mmCIF file of C-alpha atoms and ligand atoms in Angstrom:
data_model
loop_
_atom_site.group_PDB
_atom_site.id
_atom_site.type_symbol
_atom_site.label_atom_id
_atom_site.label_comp_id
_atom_site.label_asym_id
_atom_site.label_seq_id
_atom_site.Cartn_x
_atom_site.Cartn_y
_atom_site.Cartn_z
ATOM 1 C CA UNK A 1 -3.802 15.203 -16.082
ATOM 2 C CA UNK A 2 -5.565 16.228 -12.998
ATOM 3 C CA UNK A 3 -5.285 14.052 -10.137
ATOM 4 C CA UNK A 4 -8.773 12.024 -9.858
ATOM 5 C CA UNK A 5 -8.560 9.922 -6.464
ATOM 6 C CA UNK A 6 -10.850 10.202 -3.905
ATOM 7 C CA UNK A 7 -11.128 9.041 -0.313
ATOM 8 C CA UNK A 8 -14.416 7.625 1.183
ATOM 9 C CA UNK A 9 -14.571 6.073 4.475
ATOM 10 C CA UNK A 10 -10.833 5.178 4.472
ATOM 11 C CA UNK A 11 -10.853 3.303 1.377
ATOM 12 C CA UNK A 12 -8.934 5.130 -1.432
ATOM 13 C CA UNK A 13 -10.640 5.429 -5.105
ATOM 14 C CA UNK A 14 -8.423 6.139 -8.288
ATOM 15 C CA UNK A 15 -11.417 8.321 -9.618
ATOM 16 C CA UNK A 16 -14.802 8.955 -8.030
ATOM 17 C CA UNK A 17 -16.419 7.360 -11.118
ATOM 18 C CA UNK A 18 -18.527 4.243 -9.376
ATOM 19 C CA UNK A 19 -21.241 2.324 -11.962
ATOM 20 C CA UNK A 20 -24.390 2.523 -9.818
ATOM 21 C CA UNK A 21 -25.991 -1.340 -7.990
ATOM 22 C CA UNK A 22 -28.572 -2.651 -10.684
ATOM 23 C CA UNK A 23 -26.718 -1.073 -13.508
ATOM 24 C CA UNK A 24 -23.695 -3.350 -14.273
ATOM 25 C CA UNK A 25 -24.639 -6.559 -12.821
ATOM 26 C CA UNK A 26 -21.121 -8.322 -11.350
ATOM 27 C CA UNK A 27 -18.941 -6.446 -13.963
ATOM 28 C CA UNK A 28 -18.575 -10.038 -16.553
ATOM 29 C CA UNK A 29 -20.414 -8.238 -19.219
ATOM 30 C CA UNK A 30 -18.453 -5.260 -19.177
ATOM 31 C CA UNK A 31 -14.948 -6.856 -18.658
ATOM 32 C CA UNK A 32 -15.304 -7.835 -22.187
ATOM 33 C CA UNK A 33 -15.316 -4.055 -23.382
ATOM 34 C CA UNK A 34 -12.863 -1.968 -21.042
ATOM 35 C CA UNK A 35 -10.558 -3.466 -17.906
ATOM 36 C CA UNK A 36 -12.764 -2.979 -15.266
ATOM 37 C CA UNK A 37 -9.424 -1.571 -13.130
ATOM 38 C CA UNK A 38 -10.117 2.099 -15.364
ATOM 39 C CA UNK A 39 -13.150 2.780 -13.026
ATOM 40 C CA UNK A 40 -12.936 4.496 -9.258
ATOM 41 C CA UNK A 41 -15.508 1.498 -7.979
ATOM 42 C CA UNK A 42 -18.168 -1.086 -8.619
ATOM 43 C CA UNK A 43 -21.188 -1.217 -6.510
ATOM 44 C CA UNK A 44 -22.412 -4.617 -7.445
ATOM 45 C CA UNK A 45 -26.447 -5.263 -8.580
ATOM 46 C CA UNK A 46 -27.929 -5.826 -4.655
ATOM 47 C CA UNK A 47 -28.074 -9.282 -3.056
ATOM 48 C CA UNK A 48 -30.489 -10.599 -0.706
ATOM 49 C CA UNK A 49 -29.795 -13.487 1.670
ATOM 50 C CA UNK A 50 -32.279 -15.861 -0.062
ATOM 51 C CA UNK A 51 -32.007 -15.686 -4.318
ATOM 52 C CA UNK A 52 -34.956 -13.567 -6.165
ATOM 53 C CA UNK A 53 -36.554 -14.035 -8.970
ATOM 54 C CA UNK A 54 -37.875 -10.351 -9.118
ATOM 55 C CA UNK A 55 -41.218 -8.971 -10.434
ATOM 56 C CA UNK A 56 -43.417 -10.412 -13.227
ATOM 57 C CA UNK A 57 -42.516 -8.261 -16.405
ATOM 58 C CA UNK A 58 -42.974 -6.045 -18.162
ATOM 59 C CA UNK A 59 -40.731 -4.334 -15.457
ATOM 60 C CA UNK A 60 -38.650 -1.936 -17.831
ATOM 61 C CA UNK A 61 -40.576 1.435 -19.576
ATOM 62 C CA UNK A 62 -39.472 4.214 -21.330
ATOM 63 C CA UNK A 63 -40.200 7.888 -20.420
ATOM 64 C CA UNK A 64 -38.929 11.689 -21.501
ATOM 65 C CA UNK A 65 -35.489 11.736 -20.646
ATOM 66 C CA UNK A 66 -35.157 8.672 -18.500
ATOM 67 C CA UNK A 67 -36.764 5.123 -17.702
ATOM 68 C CA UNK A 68 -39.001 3.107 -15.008
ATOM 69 C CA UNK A 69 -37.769 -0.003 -14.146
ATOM 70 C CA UNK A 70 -39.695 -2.689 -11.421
ATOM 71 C CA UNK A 71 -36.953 -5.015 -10.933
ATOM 72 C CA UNK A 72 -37.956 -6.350 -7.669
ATOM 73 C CA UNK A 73 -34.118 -7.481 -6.732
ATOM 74 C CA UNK A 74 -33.847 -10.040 -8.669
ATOM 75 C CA UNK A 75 -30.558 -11.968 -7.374
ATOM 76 C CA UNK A 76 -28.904 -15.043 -7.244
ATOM 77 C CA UNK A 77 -28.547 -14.760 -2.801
ATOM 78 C CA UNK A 78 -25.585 -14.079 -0.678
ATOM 79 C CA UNK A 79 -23.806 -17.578 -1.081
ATOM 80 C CA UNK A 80 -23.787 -17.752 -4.555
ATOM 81 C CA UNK A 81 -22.789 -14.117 -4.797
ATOM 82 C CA UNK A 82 -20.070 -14.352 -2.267
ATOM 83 C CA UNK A 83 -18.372 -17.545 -3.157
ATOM 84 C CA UNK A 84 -19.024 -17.414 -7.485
ATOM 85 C CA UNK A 85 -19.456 -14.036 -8.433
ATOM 86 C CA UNK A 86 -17.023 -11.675 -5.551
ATOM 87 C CA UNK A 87 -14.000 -13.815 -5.930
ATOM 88 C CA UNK A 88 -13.179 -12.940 -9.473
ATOM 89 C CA UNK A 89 -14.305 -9.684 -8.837
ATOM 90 C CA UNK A 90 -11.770 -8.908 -6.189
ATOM 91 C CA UNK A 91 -9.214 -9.815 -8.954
ATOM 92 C CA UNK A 92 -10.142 -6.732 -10.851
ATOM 93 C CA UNK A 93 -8.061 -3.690 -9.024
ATOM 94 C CA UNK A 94 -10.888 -1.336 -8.152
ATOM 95 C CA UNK A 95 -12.800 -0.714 -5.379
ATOM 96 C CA UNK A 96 -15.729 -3.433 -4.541
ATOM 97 C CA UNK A 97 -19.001 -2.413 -2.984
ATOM 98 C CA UNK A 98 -21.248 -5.116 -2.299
ATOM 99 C CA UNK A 99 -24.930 -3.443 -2.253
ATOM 100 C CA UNK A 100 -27.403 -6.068 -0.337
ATOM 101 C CA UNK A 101 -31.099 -5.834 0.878
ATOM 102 C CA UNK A 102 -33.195 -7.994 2.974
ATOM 103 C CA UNK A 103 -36.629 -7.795 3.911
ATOM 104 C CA UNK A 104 -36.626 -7.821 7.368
ATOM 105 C CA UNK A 105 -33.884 -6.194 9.916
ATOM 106 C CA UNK A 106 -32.645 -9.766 10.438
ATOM 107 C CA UNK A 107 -32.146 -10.837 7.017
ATOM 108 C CA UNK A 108 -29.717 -7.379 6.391
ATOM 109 C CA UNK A 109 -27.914 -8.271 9.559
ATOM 110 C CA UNK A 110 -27.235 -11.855 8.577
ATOM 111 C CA UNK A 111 -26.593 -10.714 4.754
ATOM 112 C CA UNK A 112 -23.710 -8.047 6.685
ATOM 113 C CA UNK A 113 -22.520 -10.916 8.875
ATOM 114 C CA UNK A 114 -21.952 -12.965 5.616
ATOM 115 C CA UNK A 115 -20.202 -10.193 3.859
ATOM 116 C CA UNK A 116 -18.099 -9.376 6.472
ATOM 117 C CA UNK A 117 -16.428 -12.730 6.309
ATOM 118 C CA UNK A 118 -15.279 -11.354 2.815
ATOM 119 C CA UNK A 119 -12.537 -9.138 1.484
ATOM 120 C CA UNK A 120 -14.811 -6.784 -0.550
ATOM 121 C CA UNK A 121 -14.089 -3.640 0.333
ATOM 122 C CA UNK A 122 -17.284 -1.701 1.587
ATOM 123 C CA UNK A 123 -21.266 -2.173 1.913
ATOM 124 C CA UNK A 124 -23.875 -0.606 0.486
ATOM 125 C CA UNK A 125 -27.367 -1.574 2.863
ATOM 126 C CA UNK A 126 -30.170 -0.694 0.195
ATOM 127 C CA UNK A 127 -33.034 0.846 2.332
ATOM 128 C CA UNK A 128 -34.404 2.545 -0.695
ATOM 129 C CA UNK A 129 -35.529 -0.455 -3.106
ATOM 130 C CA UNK A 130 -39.149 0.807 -3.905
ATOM 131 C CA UNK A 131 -40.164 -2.147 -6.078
ATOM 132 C CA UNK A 132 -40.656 -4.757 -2.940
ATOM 133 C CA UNK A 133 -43.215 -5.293 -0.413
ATOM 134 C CA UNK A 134 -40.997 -6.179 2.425
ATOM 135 C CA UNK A 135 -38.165 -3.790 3.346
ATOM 136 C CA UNK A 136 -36.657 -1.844 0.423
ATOM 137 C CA UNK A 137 -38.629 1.732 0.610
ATOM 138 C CA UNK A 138 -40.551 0.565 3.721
ATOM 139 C CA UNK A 139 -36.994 0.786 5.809
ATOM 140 C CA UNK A 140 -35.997 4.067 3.726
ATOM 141 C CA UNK A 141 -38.849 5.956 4.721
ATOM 142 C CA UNK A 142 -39.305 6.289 8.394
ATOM 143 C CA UNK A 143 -36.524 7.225 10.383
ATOM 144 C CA UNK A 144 -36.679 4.933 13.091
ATOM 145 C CA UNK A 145 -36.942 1.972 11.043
ATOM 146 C CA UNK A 146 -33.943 3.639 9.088
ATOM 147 C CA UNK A 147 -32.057 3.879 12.489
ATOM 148 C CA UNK A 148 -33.391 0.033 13.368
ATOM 149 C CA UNK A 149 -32.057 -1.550 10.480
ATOM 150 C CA UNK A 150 -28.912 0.663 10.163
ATOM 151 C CA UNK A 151 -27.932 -0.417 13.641
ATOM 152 C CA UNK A 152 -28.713 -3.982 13.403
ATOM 153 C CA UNK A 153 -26.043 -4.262 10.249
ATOM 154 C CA UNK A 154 -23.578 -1.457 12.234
ATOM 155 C CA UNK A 155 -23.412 -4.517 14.536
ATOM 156 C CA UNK A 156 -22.909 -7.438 12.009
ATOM 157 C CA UNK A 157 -19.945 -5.763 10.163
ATOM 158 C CA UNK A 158 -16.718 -3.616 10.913
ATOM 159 C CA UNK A 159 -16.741 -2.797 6.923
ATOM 160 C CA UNK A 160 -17.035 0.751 6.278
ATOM 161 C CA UNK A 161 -21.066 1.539 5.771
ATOM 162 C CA UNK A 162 -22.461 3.061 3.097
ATOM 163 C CA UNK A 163 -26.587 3.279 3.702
ATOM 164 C CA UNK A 164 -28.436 4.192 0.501
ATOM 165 C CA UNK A 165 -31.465 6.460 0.629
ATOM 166 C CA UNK A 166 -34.581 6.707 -0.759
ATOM 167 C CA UNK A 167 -35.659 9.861 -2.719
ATOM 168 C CA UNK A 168 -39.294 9.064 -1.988
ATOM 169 C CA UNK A 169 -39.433 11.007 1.920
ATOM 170 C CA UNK A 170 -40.898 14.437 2.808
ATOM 171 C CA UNK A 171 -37.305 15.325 4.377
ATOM 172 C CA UNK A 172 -34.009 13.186 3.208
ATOM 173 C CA UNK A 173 -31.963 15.240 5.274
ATOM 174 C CA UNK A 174 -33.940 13.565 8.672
ATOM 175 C CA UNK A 175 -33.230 10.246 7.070
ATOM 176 C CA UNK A 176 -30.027 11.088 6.508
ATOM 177 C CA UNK A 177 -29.210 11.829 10.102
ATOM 178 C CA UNK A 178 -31.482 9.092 11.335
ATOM 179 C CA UNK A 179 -28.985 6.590 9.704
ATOM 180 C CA UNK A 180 -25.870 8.659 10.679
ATOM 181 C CA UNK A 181 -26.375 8.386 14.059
ATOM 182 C CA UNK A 182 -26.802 4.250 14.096
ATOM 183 C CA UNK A 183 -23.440 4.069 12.442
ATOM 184 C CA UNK A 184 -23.144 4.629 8.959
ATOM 185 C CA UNK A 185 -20.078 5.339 7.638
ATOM 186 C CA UNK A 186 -21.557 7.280 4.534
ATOM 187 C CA UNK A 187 -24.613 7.418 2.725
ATOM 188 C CA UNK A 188 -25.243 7.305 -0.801
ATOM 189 C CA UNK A 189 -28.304 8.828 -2.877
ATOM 190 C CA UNK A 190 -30.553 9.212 -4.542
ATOM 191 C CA UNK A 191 -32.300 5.802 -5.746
ATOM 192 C CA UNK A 192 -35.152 5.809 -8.163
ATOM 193 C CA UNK A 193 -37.995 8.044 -7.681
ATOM 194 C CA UNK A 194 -41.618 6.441 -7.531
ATOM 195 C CA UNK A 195 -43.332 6.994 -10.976
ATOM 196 C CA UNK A 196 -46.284 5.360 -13.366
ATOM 197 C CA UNK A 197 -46.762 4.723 -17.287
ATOM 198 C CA UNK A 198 -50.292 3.830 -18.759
ATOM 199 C CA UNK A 199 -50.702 2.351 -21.400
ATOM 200 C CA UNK A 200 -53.604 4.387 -23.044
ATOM 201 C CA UNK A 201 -54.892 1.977 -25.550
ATOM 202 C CA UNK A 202 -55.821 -0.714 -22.725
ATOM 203 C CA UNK A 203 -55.568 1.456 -19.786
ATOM 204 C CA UNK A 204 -52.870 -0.884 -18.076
ATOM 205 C CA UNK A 205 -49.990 0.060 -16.339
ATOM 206 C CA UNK A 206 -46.977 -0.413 -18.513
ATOM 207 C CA UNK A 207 -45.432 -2.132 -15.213
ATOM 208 C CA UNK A 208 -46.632 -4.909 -14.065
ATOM 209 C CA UNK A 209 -45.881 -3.527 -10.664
ATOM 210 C CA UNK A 210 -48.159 -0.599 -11.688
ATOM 211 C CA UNK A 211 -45.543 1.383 -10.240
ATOM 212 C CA UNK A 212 -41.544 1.351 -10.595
ATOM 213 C CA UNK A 213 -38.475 3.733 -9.883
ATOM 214 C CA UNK A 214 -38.130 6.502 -12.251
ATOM 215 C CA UNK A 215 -34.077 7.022 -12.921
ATOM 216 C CA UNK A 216 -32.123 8.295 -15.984
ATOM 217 C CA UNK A 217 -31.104 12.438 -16.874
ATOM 218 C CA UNK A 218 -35.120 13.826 -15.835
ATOM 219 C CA UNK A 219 -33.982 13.306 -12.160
ATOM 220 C CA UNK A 220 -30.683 14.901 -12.316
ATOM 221 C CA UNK A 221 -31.552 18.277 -10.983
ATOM 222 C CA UNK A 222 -33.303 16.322 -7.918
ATOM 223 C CA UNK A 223 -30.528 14.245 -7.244
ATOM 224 C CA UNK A 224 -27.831 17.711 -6.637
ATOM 225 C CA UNK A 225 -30.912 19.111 -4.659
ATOM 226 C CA UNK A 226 -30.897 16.231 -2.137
ATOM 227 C CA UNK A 227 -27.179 15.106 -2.520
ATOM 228 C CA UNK A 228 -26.575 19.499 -1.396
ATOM 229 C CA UNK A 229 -29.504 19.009 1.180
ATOM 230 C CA UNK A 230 -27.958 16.411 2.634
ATOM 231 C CA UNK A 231 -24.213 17.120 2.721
ATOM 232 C CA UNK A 232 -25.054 19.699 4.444
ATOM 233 C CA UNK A 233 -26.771 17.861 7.337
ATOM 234 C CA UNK A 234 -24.787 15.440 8.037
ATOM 235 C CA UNK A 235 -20.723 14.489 8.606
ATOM 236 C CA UNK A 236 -19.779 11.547 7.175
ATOM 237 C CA UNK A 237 -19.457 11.649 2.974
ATOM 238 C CA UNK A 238 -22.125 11.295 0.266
ATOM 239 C CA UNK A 239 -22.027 9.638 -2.177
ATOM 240 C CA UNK A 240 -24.170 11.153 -4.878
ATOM 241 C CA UNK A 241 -26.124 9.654 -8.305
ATOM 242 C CA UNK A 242 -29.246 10.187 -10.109
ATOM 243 C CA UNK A 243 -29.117 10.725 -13.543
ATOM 244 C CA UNK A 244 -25.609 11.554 -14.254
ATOM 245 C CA UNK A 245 -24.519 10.893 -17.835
ATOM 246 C CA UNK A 246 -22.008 13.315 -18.513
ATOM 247 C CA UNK A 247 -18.475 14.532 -16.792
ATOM 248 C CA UNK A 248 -20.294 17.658 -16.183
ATOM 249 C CA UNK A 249 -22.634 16.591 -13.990
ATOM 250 C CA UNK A 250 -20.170 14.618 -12.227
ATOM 251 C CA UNK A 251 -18.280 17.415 -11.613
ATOM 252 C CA UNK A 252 -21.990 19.263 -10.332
ATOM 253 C CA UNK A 253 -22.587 16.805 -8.113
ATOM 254 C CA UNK A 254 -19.138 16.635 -6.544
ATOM 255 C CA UNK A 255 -19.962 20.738 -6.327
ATOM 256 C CA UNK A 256 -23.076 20.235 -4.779
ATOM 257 C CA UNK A 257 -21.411 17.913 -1.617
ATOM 258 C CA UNK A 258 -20.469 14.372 -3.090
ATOM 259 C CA UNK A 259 -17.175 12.597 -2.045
ATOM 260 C CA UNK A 260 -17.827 10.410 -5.333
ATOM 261 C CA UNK A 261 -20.258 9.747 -7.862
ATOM 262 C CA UNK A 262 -22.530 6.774 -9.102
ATOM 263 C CA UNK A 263 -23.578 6.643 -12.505
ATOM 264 C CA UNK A 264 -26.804 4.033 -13.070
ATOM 265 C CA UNK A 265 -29.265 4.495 -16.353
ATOM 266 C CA UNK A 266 -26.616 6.453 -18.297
ATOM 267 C CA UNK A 267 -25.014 2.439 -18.583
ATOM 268 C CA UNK A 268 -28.013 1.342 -20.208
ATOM 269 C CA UNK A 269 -27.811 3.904 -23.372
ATOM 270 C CA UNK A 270 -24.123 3.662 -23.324
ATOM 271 C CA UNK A 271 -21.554 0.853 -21.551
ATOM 272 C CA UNK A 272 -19.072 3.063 -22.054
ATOM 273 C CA UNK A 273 -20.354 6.056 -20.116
ATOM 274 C CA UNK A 274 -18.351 5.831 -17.319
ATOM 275 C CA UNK A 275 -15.288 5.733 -18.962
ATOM 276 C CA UNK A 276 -16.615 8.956 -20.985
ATOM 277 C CA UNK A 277 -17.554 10.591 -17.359
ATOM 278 C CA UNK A 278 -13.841 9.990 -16.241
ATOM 279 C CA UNK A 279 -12.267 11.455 -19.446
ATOM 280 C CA UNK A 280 -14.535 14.388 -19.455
ATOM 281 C CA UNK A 281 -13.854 15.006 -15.715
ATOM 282 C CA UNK A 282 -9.746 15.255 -16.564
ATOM 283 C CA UNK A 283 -10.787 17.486 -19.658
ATOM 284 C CA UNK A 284 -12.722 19.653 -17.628
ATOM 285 C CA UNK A 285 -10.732 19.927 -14.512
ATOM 286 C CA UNK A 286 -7.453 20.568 -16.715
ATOM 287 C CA UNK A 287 -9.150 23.234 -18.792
ATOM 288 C CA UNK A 288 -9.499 25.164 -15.380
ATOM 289 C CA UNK A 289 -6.182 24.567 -14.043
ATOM 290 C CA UNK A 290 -7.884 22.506 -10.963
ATOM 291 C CA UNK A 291 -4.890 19.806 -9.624
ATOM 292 C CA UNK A 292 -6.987 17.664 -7.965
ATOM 293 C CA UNK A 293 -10.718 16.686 -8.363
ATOM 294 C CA UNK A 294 -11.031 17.026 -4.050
ATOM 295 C CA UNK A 295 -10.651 20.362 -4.590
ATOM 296 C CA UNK A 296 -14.436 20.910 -6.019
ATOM 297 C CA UNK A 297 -16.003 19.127 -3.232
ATOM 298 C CA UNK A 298 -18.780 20.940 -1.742
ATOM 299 C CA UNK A 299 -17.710 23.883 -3.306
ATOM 300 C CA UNK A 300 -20.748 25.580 -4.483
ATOM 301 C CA UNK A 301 -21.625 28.768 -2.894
ATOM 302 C CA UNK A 302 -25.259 29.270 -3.076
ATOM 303 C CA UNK A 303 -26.395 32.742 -3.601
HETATM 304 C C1 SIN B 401 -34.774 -3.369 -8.211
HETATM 305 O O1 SIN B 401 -34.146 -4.441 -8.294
HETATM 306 O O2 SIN B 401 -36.000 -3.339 -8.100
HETATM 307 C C2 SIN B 401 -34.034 -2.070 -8.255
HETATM 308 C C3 SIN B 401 -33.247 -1.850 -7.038
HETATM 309 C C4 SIN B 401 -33.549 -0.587 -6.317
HETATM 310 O O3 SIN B 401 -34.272 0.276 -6.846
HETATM 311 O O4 SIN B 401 -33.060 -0.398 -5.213
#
């Protein structure tokens, strides 16, 4: 069996294999099916400072190879998060990210502040939500807002940093460096892509948002474009998702620059995917006599 750990920011993974924020809630409904201990990490569904009741549904629709969704961060706030939900995850021998949001500057500094009182492991500032009006996308998109708000948190926490980006930009790779430069530790990417369903029958969006973030296999080959775009730009590690669902496109996207791997909408067809990703990865890497999965890191060699 290939050796499958990873190291990101100091903090060591027993695979790269990490269910994406939004995609496995706080890990209770999944306990149930597999020990939650089998996966590299768990970034946790985002938390705001003050609890959300999200976006008026429908906020879920279907599309060719993937899926819209217009959550709107629904969330039950920091406290509860921190002193019901955190504490018997901690128990559960992985690594814990805790993604959070806020929609000003000063609501993801105090959210940081909060966390850092905590043991979880590492954060994960969403700048990249694009189902909100305040913050999310509108912090992801600019990169001095992206520096603003990255620094503010830097400042709250000594936790390593993971900044999430937005796919939605004209160049990721300024973004990127924007946030690298206020003191992230890492970024992770991509989030949802901005798309639209109509319902043709009563010419309605399917959303009730109108708009929502397009994720699932469709955005795949976007995801290694940016997650190779970016790896390239900056130096601290990527973490890279969109759209994987199978070990082989973990192992592309750990090609393509990623230090580890989320997996998000592939959850929602199967609970067990990343456990499949994590087999398939050994299979893989042991049917080409590769040791250790840091080997393929980065390792494509474009033409
Ligand atoms: C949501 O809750 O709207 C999804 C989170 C995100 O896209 O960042």
């Amino acid at each position: 069996m290939a050796d499958l750990s990873v190291n990101v920011c100091g903090v060591d993974f027993k695979n790269p294999i990490i269910p994406a924020s939004g995609t496995f809630g706080y890990g209770r409904e999944y306990e149930e099916m597999y020990p939650l201990s089998k996966l590299g990490g768990i970034s946790t569904k985002g938390t705001t400072l003050h609890k959300r009741t999200g976006n008026i549904a429908p906020r879920i629709a279907e599309t060719h190879s993937g899926m819209l969704n217009s959550v709107g961060l629904q969330n039950p706030g920091i406290d509860y998060f921190i002193n019901t939900e955190l504490p018997n995850l901690m128990t559960k021998g992985t690594v814990i990210i805790s993604n959070f949001a806020g929609a000003s500057i000063e609501e993801c500094a105090e959210a940081a502040a909060k966390l850092d009182e905590t043991d979880v492991h590492m954060l994960e500032l969403n700048i990249s939500c694009p189902n909100v009006k305040q913050g999310g996308a509108a912090f992801g998109t600019d990169c001095n807002i992206a520096a603003q708000v990255t620094a503010a948190v830097r400042k709250a926490t000594k936790k390593p940093l993971i900044v999430k980006l937005s796919p939605n930009v004209t160049s990721i790779t300024d973004i990127a460096k924007s946030v690298e430069a206020a003191g992230a530790d890492a970024v992770s990417l991509i989030n949802t892509l901005l798309g639209m369903r109509i319902n043709i029958n009563n010419r309605r969006p399917i959303l009730h948002n109108n708009v929502g973030g397009m994720s699932g296999p469709a955005v795949f080959p976007i995801a290694v474009r940016m997650v190779w775009q970016v790896a390239n730009a900056v130096n601290i590690p990527v973490i890279g998702m969109g759209g994987v669902s199978s070990g082989r496109d973990a192992i592309e996207m750990m090609m393509a620059g990623a230090s580890a791997v989320q997996v998000g909408a592939a959850i929602f067809t199967d609970p067990y995917a990343p456990i499949k990703i994590i087999d398939e990865m050994n299979e893989w890497l042991d049917s080409k006599g590769i040791s250790s999965v840091r080997e393929i890191i980065g390792t494509v060699q474009p033409w």
